[in-house]
Short mmCIF file of C-alpha atoms in Angstrom, two decimals:
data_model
loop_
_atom_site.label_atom_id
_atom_site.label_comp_id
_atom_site.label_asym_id
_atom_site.label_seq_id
_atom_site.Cartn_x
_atom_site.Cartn_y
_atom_site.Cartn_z
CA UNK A 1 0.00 0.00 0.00
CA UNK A 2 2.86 2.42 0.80
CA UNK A 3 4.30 2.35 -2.56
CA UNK A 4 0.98 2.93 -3.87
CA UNK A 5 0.29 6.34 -2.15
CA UNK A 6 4.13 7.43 -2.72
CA UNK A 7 2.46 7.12 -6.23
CA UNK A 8 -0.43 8.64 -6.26
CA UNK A 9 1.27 11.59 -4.49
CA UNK A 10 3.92 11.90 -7.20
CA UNK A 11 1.55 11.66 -9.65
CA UNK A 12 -0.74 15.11 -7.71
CA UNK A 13 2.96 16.79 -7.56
CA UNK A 14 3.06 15.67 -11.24
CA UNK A 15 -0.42 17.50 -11.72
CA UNK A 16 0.27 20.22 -9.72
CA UNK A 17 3.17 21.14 -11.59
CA UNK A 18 1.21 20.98 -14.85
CA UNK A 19 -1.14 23.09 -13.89
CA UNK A 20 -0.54 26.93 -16.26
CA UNK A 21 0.95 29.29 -14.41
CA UNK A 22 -1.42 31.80 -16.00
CA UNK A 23 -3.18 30.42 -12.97
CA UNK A 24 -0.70 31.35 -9.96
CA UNK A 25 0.76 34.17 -11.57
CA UNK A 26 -1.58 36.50 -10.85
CA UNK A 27 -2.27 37.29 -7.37
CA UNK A 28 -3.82 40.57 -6.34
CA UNK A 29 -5.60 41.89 -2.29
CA UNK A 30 -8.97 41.62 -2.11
CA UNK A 31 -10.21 45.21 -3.39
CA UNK A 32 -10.95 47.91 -0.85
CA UNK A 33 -14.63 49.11 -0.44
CA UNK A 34 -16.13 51.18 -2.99
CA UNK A 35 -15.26 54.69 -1.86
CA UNK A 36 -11.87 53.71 -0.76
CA UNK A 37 -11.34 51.85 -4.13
CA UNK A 38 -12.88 55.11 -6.50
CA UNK A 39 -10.26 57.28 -4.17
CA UNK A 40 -7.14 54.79 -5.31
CA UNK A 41 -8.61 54.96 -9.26
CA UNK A 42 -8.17 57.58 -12.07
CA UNK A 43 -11.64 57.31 -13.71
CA UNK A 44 -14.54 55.81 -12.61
CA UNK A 45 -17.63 55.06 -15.17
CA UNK A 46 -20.21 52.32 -16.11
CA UNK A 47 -20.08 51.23 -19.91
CA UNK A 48 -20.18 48.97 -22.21
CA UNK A 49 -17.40 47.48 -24.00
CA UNK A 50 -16.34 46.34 -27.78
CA UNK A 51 -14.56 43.86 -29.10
CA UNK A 52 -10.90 44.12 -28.34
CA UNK A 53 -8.32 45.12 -30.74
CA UNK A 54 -4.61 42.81 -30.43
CA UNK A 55 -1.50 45.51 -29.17
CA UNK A 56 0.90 43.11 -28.94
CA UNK A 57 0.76 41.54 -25.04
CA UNK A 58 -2.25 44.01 -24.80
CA UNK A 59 -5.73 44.53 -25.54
CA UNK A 60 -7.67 47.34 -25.88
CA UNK A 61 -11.48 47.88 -25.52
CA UNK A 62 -12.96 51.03 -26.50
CA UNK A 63 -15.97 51.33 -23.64
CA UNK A 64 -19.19 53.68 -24.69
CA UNK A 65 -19.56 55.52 -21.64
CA UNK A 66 -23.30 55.36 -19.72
CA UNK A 67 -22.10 57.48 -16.85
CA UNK A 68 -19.20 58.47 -14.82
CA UNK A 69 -18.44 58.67 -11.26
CA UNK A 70 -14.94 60.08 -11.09
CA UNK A 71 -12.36 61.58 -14.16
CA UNK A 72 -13.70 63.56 -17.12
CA UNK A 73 -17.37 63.15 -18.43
CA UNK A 74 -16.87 61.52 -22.02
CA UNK A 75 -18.94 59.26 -24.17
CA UNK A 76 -15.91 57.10 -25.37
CA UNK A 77 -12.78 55.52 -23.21
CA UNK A 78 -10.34 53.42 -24.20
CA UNK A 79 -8.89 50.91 -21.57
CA UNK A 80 -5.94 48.76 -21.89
CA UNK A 81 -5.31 45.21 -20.08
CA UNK A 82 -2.65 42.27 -20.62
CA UNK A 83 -3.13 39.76 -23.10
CA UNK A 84 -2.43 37.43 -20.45
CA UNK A 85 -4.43 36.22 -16.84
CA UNK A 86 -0.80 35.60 -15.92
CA UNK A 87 -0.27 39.01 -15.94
CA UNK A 88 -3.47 40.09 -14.40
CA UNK A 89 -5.18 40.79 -17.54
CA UNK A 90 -8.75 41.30 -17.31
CA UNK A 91 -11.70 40.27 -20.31
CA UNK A 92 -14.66 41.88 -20.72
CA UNK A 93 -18.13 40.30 -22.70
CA UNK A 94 -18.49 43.00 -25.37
CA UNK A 95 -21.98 44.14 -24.61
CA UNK A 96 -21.92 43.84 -21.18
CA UNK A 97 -22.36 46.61 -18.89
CA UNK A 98 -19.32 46.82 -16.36
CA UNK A 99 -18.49 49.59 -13.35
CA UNK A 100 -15.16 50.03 -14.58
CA UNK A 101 -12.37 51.11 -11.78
CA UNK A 102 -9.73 51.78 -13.94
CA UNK A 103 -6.28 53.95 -13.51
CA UNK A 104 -3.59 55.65 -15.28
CA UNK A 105 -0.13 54.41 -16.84
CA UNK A 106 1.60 56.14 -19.23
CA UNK A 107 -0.78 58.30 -20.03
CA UNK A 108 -3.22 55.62 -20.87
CA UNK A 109 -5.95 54.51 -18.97
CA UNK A 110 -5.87 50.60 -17.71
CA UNK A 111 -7.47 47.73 -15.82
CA UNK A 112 -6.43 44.21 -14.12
CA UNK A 113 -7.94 41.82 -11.79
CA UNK A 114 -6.67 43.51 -9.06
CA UNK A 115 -9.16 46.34 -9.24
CA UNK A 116 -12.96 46.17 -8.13
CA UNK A 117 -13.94 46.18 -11.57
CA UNK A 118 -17.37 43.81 -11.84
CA UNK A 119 -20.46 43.80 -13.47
CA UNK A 120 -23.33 46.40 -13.14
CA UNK A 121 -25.90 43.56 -12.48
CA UNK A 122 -23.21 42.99 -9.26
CA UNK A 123 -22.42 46.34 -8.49
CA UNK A 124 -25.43 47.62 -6.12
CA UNK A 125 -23.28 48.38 -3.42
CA UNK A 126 -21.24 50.45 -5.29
CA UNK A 127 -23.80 52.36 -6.59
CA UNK A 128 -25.34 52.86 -3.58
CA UNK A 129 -22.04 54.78 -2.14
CA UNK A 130 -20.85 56.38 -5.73
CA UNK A 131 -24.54 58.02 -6.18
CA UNK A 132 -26.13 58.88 -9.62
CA UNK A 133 -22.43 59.78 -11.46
CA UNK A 134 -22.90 62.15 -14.55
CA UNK A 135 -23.84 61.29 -18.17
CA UNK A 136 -21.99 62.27 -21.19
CA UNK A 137 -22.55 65.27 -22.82
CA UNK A 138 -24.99 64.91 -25.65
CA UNK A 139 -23.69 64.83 -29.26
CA UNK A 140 -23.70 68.35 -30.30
CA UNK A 141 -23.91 68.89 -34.28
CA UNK A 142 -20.83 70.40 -36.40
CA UNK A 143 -20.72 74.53 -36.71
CA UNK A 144 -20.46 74.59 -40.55
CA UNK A 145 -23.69 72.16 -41.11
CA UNK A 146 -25.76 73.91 -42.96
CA UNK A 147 -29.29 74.66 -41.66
CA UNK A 148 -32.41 72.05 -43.27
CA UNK A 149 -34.84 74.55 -42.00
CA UNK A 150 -36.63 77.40 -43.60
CA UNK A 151 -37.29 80.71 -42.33
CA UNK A 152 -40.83 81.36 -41.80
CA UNK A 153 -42.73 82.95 -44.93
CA UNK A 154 -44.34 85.87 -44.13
CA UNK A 155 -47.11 86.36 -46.53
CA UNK A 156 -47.93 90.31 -47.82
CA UNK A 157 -51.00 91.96 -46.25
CA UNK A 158 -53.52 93.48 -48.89
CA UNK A 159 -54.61 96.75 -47.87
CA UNK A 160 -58.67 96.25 -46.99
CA UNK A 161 -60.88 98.12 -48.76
CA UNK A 162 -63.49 99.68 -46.48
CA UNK A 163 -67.04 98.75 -47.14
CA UNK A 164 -69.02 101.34 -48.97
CA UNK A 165 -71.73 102.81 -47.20
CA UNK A 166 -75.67 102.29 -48.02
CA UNK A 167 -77.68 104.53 -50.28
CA UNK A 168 -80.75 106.29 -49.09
CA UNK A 169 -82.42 103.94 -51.40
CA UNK A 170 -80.98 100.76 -48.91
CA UNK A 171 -78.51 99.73 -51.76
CA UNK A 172 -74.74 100.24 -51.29
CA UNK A 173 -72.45 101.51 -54.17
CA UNK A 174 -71.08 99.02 -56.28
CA UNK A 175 -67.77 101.04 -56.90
CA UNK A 176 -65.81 102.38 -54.21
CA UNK A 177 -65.01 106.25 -54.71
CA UNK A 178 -68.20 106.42 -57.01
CA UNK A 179 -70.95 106.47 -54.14
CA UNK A 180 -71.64 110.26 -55.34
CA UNK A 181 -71.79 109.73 -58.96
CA UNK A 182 -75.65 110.61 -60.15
CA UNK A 183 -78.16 107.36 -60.73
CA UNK A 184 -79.82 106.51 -63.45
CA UNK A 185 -83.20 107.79 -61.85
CA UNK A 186 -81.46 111.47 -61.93
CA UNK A 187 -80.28 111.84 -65.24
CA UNK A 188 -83.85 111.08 -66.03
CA UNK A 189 -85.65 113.59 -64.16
CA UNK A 190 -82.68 116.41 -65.18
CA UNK A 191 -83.94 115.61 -68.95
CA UNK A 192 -87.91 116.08 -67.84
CA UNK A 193 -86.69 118.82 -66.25
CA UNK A 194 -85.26 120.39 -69.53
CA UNK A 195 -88.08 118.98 -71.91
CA UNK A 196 -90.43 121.12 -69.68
CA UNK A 197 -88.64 124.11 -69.29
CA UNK A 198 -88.30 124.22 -73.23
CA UNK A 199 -92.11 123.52 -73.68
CA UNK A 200 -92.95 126.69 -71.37
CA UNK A 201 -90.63 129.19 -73.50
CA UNK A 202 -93.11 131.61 -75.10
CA UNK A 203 -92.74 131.14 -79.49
CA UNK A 204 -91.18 134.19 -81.31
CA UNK A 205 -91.99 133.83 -84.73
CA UNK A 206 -90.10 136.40 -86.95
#
C-alpha cells in the first residue's frame, strides 16, 4: 500500500506542476470598499465594451460611456489590459455593462484583476455609495452644417378696402369712390326737367 500512495502523491505533484501558471501568476488583495477603491482609481464610469483590438501583449477595448463617477465626463474611453491572466489581464463580454475602476499608466488609462472592476448587475453596493455619477454630454452637431430649415414665410397683407356705405335707397355703391356719382333715376328727371322748361318758353316767330 505504501508504494501505492508514494504514487499517487507523485503523480498530484506531477499535476500540480502541470497546472498553467497563468493560474498562480496573478495574485492581487482583495479590493478595498467602494469609496476607498474610486479614491485609489483615475476614472470611474459604467459602460459597455467592444470587441478588443490585439496591441501586442495588450488589448484594448474602446468602452461607450453610460455614466461616470470620477475623471472627465466623455462618451468614449479606451482601456488597456494584458493579453495574459498571468499578468493580471482582465476580459470583458463586449456588450456587457461593467463599473469600470480603472487607472492611469503612461498616459493611458488601464485595468487588471486587481481592481474592483465587476459587473453592473453585481455592483449595487457600489452604486449605492458612488450616487447617480454624470452622463456624457450629448452629441452636439458640427458649426459649418448647414441649416435644413426654412425661415418662416411671411405672406404680404392686402390693404382692406373699407365697405361702402348704403344709399338712401338701402342699396350700397357698387364702386368704391363712385358712391356720389348721379343714378340713373337722376339723369332722367334732369332731362324732364329740360323737356319742360323748353315747352314753357313763349314762341317768337319772326
Amino acid at each position: 500500500m505504501r508504494p501505492l500512495g508514494l504514487a499517487a502523491a507523485a503523480l498530484v505533484g506531477l499535476c500540480a506542476a502541470a497546472v498553467p501558471s497563468a493560474v498562480r501568476a496573478c495574485s492581487c488583495m482583495r479590493p478595498p470598499p467602494p469609496m476607498a477603491a474610486a479614491d485609489d482609481a483615475a476614472v470611474v464610469f459604467e459602460g459597455r465594451p467592444s470587441e478588443p483590438k490585439a496591441e501586442g501583449v495588450r488589448l484594448r477595448y474602446t468602452f461607450e460611456v453610460l455614466r461616470t463617477f470620477k475623471g472627465e465626463a466623455t462618451s468614449f474611453i479606451d482601456v488597456v489590459t494584458m493579453d495574459s491572466g498571468a499578468a493580471c489581464g482582465r476580459r470583458y463580454t463586449p456588450g456587457e455593462t461593467y463599473l469600470v475602476y480603472a487607472f492611469e499608466a503612461r498616459g493611458e488609462i488601464g485595468d487588471n484583476l486587481c481592481s474592483r472592476t465587476r459587473r453592473s448587475a453585481d455592483a449595487r453596493e457600489d452604486f449605492m455609495a458612488l450616487g447617480e455619477g454624470v452622463r456624457p454630454p450629448s452629441a452636439s452637431p458640427e458649426p459649418d452644417e448647414p441649416s435644413t430649415v426654412e425661415p418662416p414665410r411671411i405672406e404680404p397683407v392686402s390693404p382692406e378696402v373699407p365697405p361702402a356705405q348704403p344709399g338712401t335707397r338701402g342699396c350700397a355703391a357698387s364702386i368704391a369712390g363712385l358712391s356720389h356719382a348721379p343714378s340713373s333715376d337722376g339723369l332722367a328727371l334732369l332731362l324732364l326737367l329740360g323737356v319742360a322748361s323748353l315747352r314753357r318758353r313763349p314762341y317768337r316767330g319772326g
